């Protein structure tokens, strides 16, 4: 019986060693495939041999309702998304790509009402008008509006949630602008 136990233990060790090796090899293959398949879709599809610069104008606020920090927040985020996701050089004038426009609306409205007839949720919205010019391919030029919305409970004050919600909406709008201008999605 002792001989059988030793034989089984030896067979188990050999099989375990082979299984362990197979497991490590399979784990390595999965990691290698996942790393090679993993691709960050920042969307930029720019021919850098033709397009080297981008001109991004500051967007003034033309909305009747205004929150002061919104303009600088938007302008900085728009410039940052192109700086972080493309190799384009930002210039003050004569850019191969030009983005200009204005913040046309910043609104709030009741989105839902309670059974008692009181507002339960309020929706904030930002709309931005964008004029895009591609001096290397004018067929891509456009003027378009981009909108983002965010909702908050009316039990909260606008002052308490405004910065967070505006930041989220600006991120959404600048992503939309980036995709529309250089992603060609």
C-alpha positions as protocol buffer text, in pm:
chain_id: "A"
residue {
  index: 1
  type: UNK
  ca { x: 0 y: 0 z: 0 }
}
residue {
  index: 2
  type: UNK
  ca { x: 288 y: 233 z: 72 }
}
residue {
  index: 3
  type: UNK
  ca { x: 419 y: 175 z: -281 }
}
residue {
  index: 4
  type: UNK
  ca { x: 78 y: 265 z: -424 }
}
residue {
  index: 5
  type: UNK
  ca { x: 61 y: 584 z: -219 }
}
residue {
  index: 6
  type: UNK
  ca { x: 408 y: 688 z: -335 }
}
residue {
  index: 7
  type: UNK
  ca { x: 313 y: 611 z: -695 }
}
residue {
  index: 8
  type: UNK
  ca { x: -5 y: 816 z: -662 }
}
residue {
  index: 9
  type: UNK
  ca { x: 181 y: 1103 z: -499 }
}
residue {
  index: 10
  type: UNK
  ca { x: 447 y: 1098 z: -773 }
}
residue {
  index: 11
  type: UNK
  ca { x: 178 y: 1083 z: -1045 }
}
residue {
  index: 12
  type: UNK
  ca { x: -11 y: 1367 z: -873 }
}
residue {
  index: 13
  type: UNK
  ca { x: 303 y: 1580 z: -851 }
}
residue {
  index: 14
  type: UNK
  ca { x: 381 y: 1523 z: -1220 }
}
residue {
  index: 15
  type: UNK
  ca { x: 22 y: 1595 z: -1323 }
}
residue {
  index: 16
  type: UNK
  ca { x: 10 y: 1892 z: -1088 }
}
residue {
  index: 17
  type: UNK
  ca { x: 332 y: 2024 z: -1229 }
}
residue {
  index: 18
  type: UNK
  ca { x: 200 y: 1990 z: -1584 }
}
residue {
  index: 19
  type: UNK
  ca { x: -132 y: 2144 z: -1485 }
}
residue {
  index: 20
  type: UNK
  ca { x: 48 y: 2423 z: -1302 }
}
residue {
  index: 21
  type: UNK
  ca { x: 263 y: 2490 z: -1607 }
}
residue {
  index: 22
  type: UNK
  ca { x: -43 y: 2481 z: -1832 }
}
residue {
  index: 23
  type: UNK
  ca { x: -229 y: 2714 z: -1596 }
}
residue {
  index: 24
  type: UNK
  ca { x: 59 y: 2964 z: -1587 }
}
residue {
  index: 25
  type: UNK
  ca { x: 91 y: 2948 z: -1967 }
}
residue {
  index: 26
  type: UNK
  ca { x: -283 y: 3000 z: -2010 }
}
residue {
  index: 27
  type: UNK
  ca { x: -281 y: 3288 z: -1759 }
}
residue {
  index: 28
  type: UNK
  ca { x: 10 y: 3449 z: -1944 }
}
residue {
  index: 29
  type: UNK
  ca { x: -173 y: 3408 z: -2278 }
}
residue {
  index: 30
  type: UNK
  ca { x: -487 y: 3571 z: -2135 }
}
residue {
  index: 31
  type: UNK
  ca { x: -289 y: 3863 z: -1997 }
}
residue {
  index: 32
  type: UNK
  ca { x: -102 y: 3906 z: -2325 }
}
residue {
  index: 33
  type: UNK
  ca { x: -423 y: 3897 z: -2529 }
}
residue {
  index: 34
  type: UNK
  ca { x: -607 y: 4133 z: -2296 }
}
residue {
  index: 35
  type: UNK
  ca { x: -319 y: 4380 z: -2310 }
}
residue {
  index: 36
  type: UNK
  ca { x: -303 y: 4369 z: -2687 }
}
residue {
  index: 37
  type: UNK
  ca { x: -681 y: 4391 z: -2726 }
}
residue {
  index: 38
  type: UNK
  ca { x: -715 y: 4666 z: -2469 }
}
residue {
  index: 39
  type: UNK
  ca { x: -726 y: 4991 z: -2662 }
}
residue {
  index: 40
  type: UNK
  ca { x: -817 y: 5332 z: -2535 }
}
residue {
  index: 41
  type: UNK
  ca { x: -1064 y: 5485 z: -2774 }
}
residue {
  index: 42
  type: UNK
  ca { x: -996 y: 5852 z: -2733 }
}
residue {
  index: 43
  type: UNK
  ca { x: -1133 y: 5878 z: -3083 }
}
residue {
  index: 44
  type: UNK
  ca { x: -871 y: 6099 z: -3240 }
}
residue {
  index: 45
  type: UNK
  ca { x: -837 y: 6014 z: -3608 }
}
residue {
  index: 46
  type: UNK
  ca { x: -614 y: 6295 z: -3728 }
}
residue {
  index: 47
  type: UNK
  ca { x: -376 y: 6290 z: -4022 }
}
residue {
  index: 48
  type: UNK
  ca { x: -84 y: 6461 z: -3849 }
}
residue {
  index: 49
  type: UNK
  ca { x: 102 y: 6496 z: -4178 }
}
residue {
  index: 50
  type: UNK
  ca { x: -164 y: 6750 z: -4288 }
}
residue {
  index: 51
  type: UNK
  ca { x: -305 y: 6875 z: -3958 }
}
residue {
  index: 52
  type: UNK
  ca { x: -58 y: 7002 z: -3701 }
}
residue {
  index: 53
  type: UNK
  ca { x: -227 y: 7290 z: -3516 }
}
residue {
  index: 54
  type: UNK
  ca { x: -556 y: 7377 z: -3354 }
}
residue {
  index: 55
  type: UNK
  ca { x: -696 y: 7716 z: -3264 }
}
residue {
  index: 56
  type: UNK
  ca { x: -950 y: 7711 z: -2981 }
}
residue {
  index: 57
  type: UNK
  ca { x: -1115 y: 8044 z: -2906 }
}
residue {
  index: 58
  type: UNK
  ca { x: -1253 y: 8124 z: -2562 }
}
residue {
  index: 59
  type: UNK
  ca { x: -1630 y: 8076 z: -2564 }
}
residue {
  index: 60
  type: UNK
  ca { x: -1815 y: 8374 z: -2414 }
}
residue {
  index: 61
  type: UNK
  ca { x: -2136 y: 8319 z: -2216 }
}
residue {
  index: 62
  type: UNK
  ca { x: -2437 y: 8452 z: -2410 }
}
residue {
  index: 63
  type: UNK
  ca { x: -2698 y: 8295 z: -2183 }
}
residue {
  index: 64
  type: UNK
  ca { x: -2940 y: 8512 z: -1990 }
}
residue {
  index: 65
  type: UNK
  ca { x: -2886 y: 8294 z: -1680 }
}
residue {
  index: 66
  type: UNK
  ca { x: -2518 y: 8281 z: -1582 }
}
residue {
  index: 67
  type: UNK
  ca { x: -2302 y: 8108 z: -1323 }
}
residue {
  index: 68
  type: UNK
  ca { x: -1969 y: 8292 z: -1322 }
}
residue {
  index: 69
  type: UNK
  ca { x: -1717 y: 8005 z: -1303 }
}
residue {
  index: 70
  type: UNK
  ca { x: -1884 y: 7815 z: -1590 }
}
residue {
  index: 71
  type: UNK
  ca { x: -1708 y: 8007 z: -1871 }
}
residue {
  index: 72
  type: UNK
  ca { x: -1349 y: 7950 z: -1753 }
}
residue {
  index: 73
  type: UNK
  ca { x: -1431 y: 7590 z: -1656 }
}
residue {
  index: 74
  type: UNK
  ca { x: -1562 y: 7518 z: -2007 }
}
residue {
  index: 75
  type: UNK
  ca { x: -1278 y: 7694 z: -2189 }
}
residue {
  index: 76
  type: UNK
  ca { x: -1010 y: 7515 z: -1985 }
}
residue {
  index: 77
  type: UNK
  ca { x: -1174 y: 7172 z: -2024 }
}
residue {
  index: 78
  type: UNK
  ca { x: -1212 y: 7216 z: -2402 }
}
residue {
  index: 79
  type: UNK
  ca { x: -844 y: 7306 z: -2442 }
}
residue {
  index: 80
  type: UNK
  ca { x: -737 y: 7027 z: -2205 }
}
residue {
  index: 81
  type: UNK
  ca { x: -923 y: 6752 z: -2391 }
}
residue {
  index: 82
  type: UNK
  ca { x: -737 y: 6837 z: -2713 }
}
residue {
  index: 83
  type: UNK
  ca { x: -403 y: 6879 z: -2535 }
}
residue {
  index: 84
  type: UNK
  ca { x: -439 y: 6544 z: -2356 }
}
residue {
  index: 85
  type: UNK
  ca { x: -577 y: 6336 z: -2645 }
}
residue {
  index: 86
  type: UNK
  ca { x: -405 y: 6469 z: -2956 }
}
residue {
  index: 87
  type: UNK
  ca { x: -61 y: 6577 z: -3074 }
}
residue {
  index: 88
  type: UNK
  ca { x: -203 y: 6904 z: -3210 }
}
residue {
  index: 89
  type: UNK
  ca { x: -23 y: 7223 z: -3112 }
}
residue {
  index: 90
  type: UNK
  ca { x: -258 y: 7489 z: -2979 }
}
residue {
  index: 91
  type: UNK
  ca { x: -210 y: 7826 z: -3148 }
}
residue {
  index: 92
  type: UNK
  ca { x: -373 y: 8169 z: -3109 }
}
residue {
  index: 93
  type: UNK
  ca { x: -442 y: 8216 z: -3486 }
}
residue {
  index: 94
  type: UNK
  ca { x: -417 y: 8044 z: -3824 }
}
residue {
  index: 95
  type: UNK
  ca { x: -477 y: 7692 z: -3688 }
}
residue {
  index: 96
  type: UNK
  ca { x: -530 y: 7400 z: -3923 }
}
residue {
  index: 97
  type: UNK
  ca { x: -841 y: 7329 z: -3713 }
}
residue {
  index: 98
  type: UNK
  ca { x: -1047 y: 7612 z: -3563 }
}
residue {
  index: 99
  type: UNK
  ca { x: -1304 y: 7583 z: -3289 }
}
residue {
  index: 100
  type: UNK
  ca { x: -1504 y: 7884 z: -3180 }
}
residue {
  index: 101
  type: UNK
  ca { x: -1848 y: 7953 z: -3044 }
}
residue {
  index: 102
  type: UNK
  ca { x: -2041 y: 8058 z: -2739 }
}
residue {
  index: 103
  type: UNK
  ca { x: -2228 y: 7918 z: -2442 }
}
residue {
  index: 104
  type: UNK
  ca { x: -2583 y: 8000 z: -2547 }
}
residue {
  index: 105
  type: UNK
  ca { x: -2794 y: 7853 z: -2269 }
}
residue {
  index: 106
  type: UNK
  ca { x: -2771 y: 7763 z: -1905 }
}
residue {
  index: 107
  type: UNK
  ca { x: -3119 y: 7670 z: -1786 }
}
residue {
  index: 108
  type: UNK
  ca { x: -3301 y: 7492 z: -1511 }
}
residue {
  index: 109
  type: UNK
  ca { x: -3651 y: 7347 z: -1525 }
}
residue {
  index: 110
  type: UNK
  ca { x: -3874 y: 7124 z: -1318 }
}
residue {
  index: 111
  type: UNK
  ca { x: -3831 y: 6769 z: -1439 }
}
residue {
  index: 112
  type: UNK
  ca { x: -4069 y: 6576 z: -1218 }
}
residue {
  index: 113
  type: UNK
  ca { x: -4350 y: 6658 z: -979 }
}
residue {
  index: 114
  type: UNK
  ca { x: -4460 y: 6490 z: -657 }
}
residue {
  index: 115
  type: UNK
  ca { x: -4817 y: 6368 z: -597 }
}
residue {
  index: 116
  type: UNK
  ca { x: -4875 y: 6690 z: -401 }
}
residue {
  index: 117
  type: UNK
  ca { x: -4785 y: 6898 z: -706 }
}
residue {
  index: 118
  type: UNK
  ca { x: -4442 y: 7011 z: -586 }
}
residue {
  index: 119
  type: UNK
  ca { x: -4126 y: 6984 z: -789 }
}
residue {
  index: 120
  type: UNK
  ca { x: -3932 y: 6665 z: -707 }
}
residue {
  index: 121
  type: UNK
  ca { x: -3641 y: 6706 z: -946 }
}
residue {
  index: 122
  type: UNK
  ca { x: -3481 y: 6993 z: -1132 }
}
residue {
  index: 123
  type: UNK
  ca { x: -3290 y: 6956 z: -1455 }
}
residue {
  index: 124
  type: UNK
  ca { x: -2995 y: 7178 z: -1540 }
}
residue {
  index: 125
  type: UNK
  ca { x: -2890 y: 7212 z: -1903 }
}
residue {
  index: 126
  type: UNK
  ca { x: -2600 y: 7376 z: -2083 }
}
residue {
  index: 127
  type: UNK
  ca { x: -2607 y: 7439 z: -2458 }
}
residue {
  index: 128
  type: UNK
  ca { x: -2301 y: 7543 z: -2654 }
}
residue {
  index: 129
  type: UNK
  ca { x: -2295 y: 7661 z: -3016 }
}
residue {
  index: 130
  type: UNK
  ca { x: -1977 y: 7548 z: -3197 }
}
residue {
  index: 131
  type: UNK
  ca { x: -1831 y: 7657 z: -3528 }
}
residue {
  index: 132
  type: UNK
  ca { x: -1567 y: 7414 z: -3650 }
}
residue {
  index: 133
  type: UNK
  ca { x: -1339 y: 7478 z: -3946 }
}
residue {
  index: 134
  type: UNK
  ca { x: -1093 y: 7227 z: -4088 }
}
residue {
  index: 135
  type: UNK
  ca { x: -870 y: 7431 z: -4321 }
}
residue {
  index: 136
  type: UNK
  ca { x: -725 y: 7112 z: -4473 }
}
residue {
  index: 137
  type: UNK
  ca { x: -1068 y: 6960 z: -4551 }
}
residue {
  index: 138
  type: UNK
  ca { x: -1360 y: 7207 z: -4559 }
}
residue {
  index: 139
  type: UNK
  ca { x: -1612 y: 6927 z: -4614 }
}
residue {
  index: 140
  type: UNK
  ca { x: -1577 y: 6860 z: -4239 }
}
residue {
  index: 141
  type: UNK
  ca { x: -1669 y: 7219 z: -4139 }
}
residue {
  index: 142
  type: UNK
  ca { x: -1986 y: 7261 z: -3935 }
}
residue {
  index: 143
  type: UNK
  ca { x: -2185 y: 7482 z: -3701 }
}
residue {
  index: 144
  type: UNK
  ca { x: -2375 y: 7281 z: -3444 }
}
residue {
  index: 145
  type: UNK
  ca { x: -2521 y: 7297 z: -3095 }
}
residue {
  index: 146
  type: UNK
  ca { x: -2418 y: 7057 z: -2819 }
}
residue {
  index: 147
  type: UNK
  ca { x: -2625 y: 7009 z: -2503 }
}
residue {
  index: 148
  type: UNK
  ca { x: -2575 y: 6827 z: -2176 }
}
residue {
  index: 149
  type: UNK
  ca { x: -2820 y: 6790 z: -1890 }
}
residue {
  index: 150
  type: UNK
  ca { x: -2805 y: 6684 z: -1528 }
}
residue {
  index: 151
  type: UNK
  ca { x: -3077 y: 6632 z: -1271 }
}
residue {
  index: 152
  type: UNK
  ca { x: -3081 y: 6693 z: -897 }
}
residue {
  index: 153
  type: UNK
  ca { x: -3336 y: 6649 z: -620 }
}
residue {
  index: 154
  type: UNK
  ca { x: -3513 y: 6971 z: -525 }
}
residue {
  index: 155
  type: UNK
  ca { x: -3449 y: 6889 z: -162 }
}
residue {
  index: 156
  type: UNK
  ca { x: -3094 y: 7007 z: -241 }
}
residue {
  index: 157
  type: UNK
  ca { x: -3014 y: 7369 z: -316 }
}
residue {
  index: 158
  type: UNK
  ca { x: -2867 y: 7460 z: -653 }
}
residue {
  index: 159
  type: UNK
  ca { x: -2570 y: 7618 z: -474 }
}
residue {
  index: 160
  type: UNK
  ca { x: -2493 y: 7285 z: -308 }
}
residue {
  index: 161
  type: UNK
  ca { x: -2481 y: 7084 z: -632 }
}
residue {
  index: 162
  type: UNK
  ca { x: -2407 y: 7340 z: -903 }
}
residue {
  index: 163
  type: UNK
  ca { x: -2029 y: 7302 z: -926 }
}
residue {
  index: 164
  type: UNK
  ca { x: -2042 y: 6921 z: -943 }
}
residue {
  index: 165
  type: UNK
  ca { x: -2324 y: 6916 z: -1199 }
}
residue {
  index: 166
  type: UNK
  ca { x: -2173 y: 7187 z: -1419 }
}
residue {
  index: 167
  type: UNK
  ca { x: -1839 y: 7003 z: -1414 }
}
residue {
  index: 168
  type: UNK
  ca { x: -2013 y: 6682 z: -1529 }
}
residue {
  index: 169
  type: UNK
  ca { x: -2206 y: 6863 z: -1804 }
}
residue {
  index: 170
  type: UNK
  ca { x: -1895 y: 7045 z: -1928 }
}
residue {
  index: 171
  type: UNK
  ca { x: -1709 y: 6712 z: -1947 }
}
residue {
  index: 172
  type: UNK
  ca { x: -1998 y: 6566 z: -2147 }
}
residue {
  index: 173
  type: UNK
  ca { x: -2014 y: 6861 z: -2389 }
}
residue {
  index: 174
  type: UNK
  ca { x: -1637 y: 6877 z: -2444 }
}
residue {
  index: 175
  type: UNK
  ca { x: -1637 y: 6500 z: -2514 }
}
residue {
  index: 176
  type: UNK
  ca { x: -1917 y: 6556 z: -2769 }
}
residue {
  index: 177
  type: UNK
  ca { x: -1721 y: 6839 z: -2934 }
}
residue {
  index: 178
  type: UNK
  ca { x: -1401 y: 6633 z: -2942 }
}
residue {
  index: 179
  type: UNK
  ca { x: -1582 y: 6339 z: -3102 }
}
residue {
  index: 180
  type: UNK
  ca { x: -1757 y: 6560 z: -3358 }
}
residue {
  index: 181
  type: UNK
  ca { x: -1442 y: 6745 z: -3460 }
}
residue {
  index: 182
  type: UNK
  ca { x: -1156 y: 6495 z: -3463 }
}
residue {
  index: 183
  type: UNK
  ca { x: -1301 y: 6151 z: -3395 }
}
residue {
  index: 184
  type: UNK
  ca { x: -1507 y: 6118 z: -3713 }
}
residue {
  index: 185
  type: UNK
  ca { x: -1743 y: 5876 z: -3539 }
}
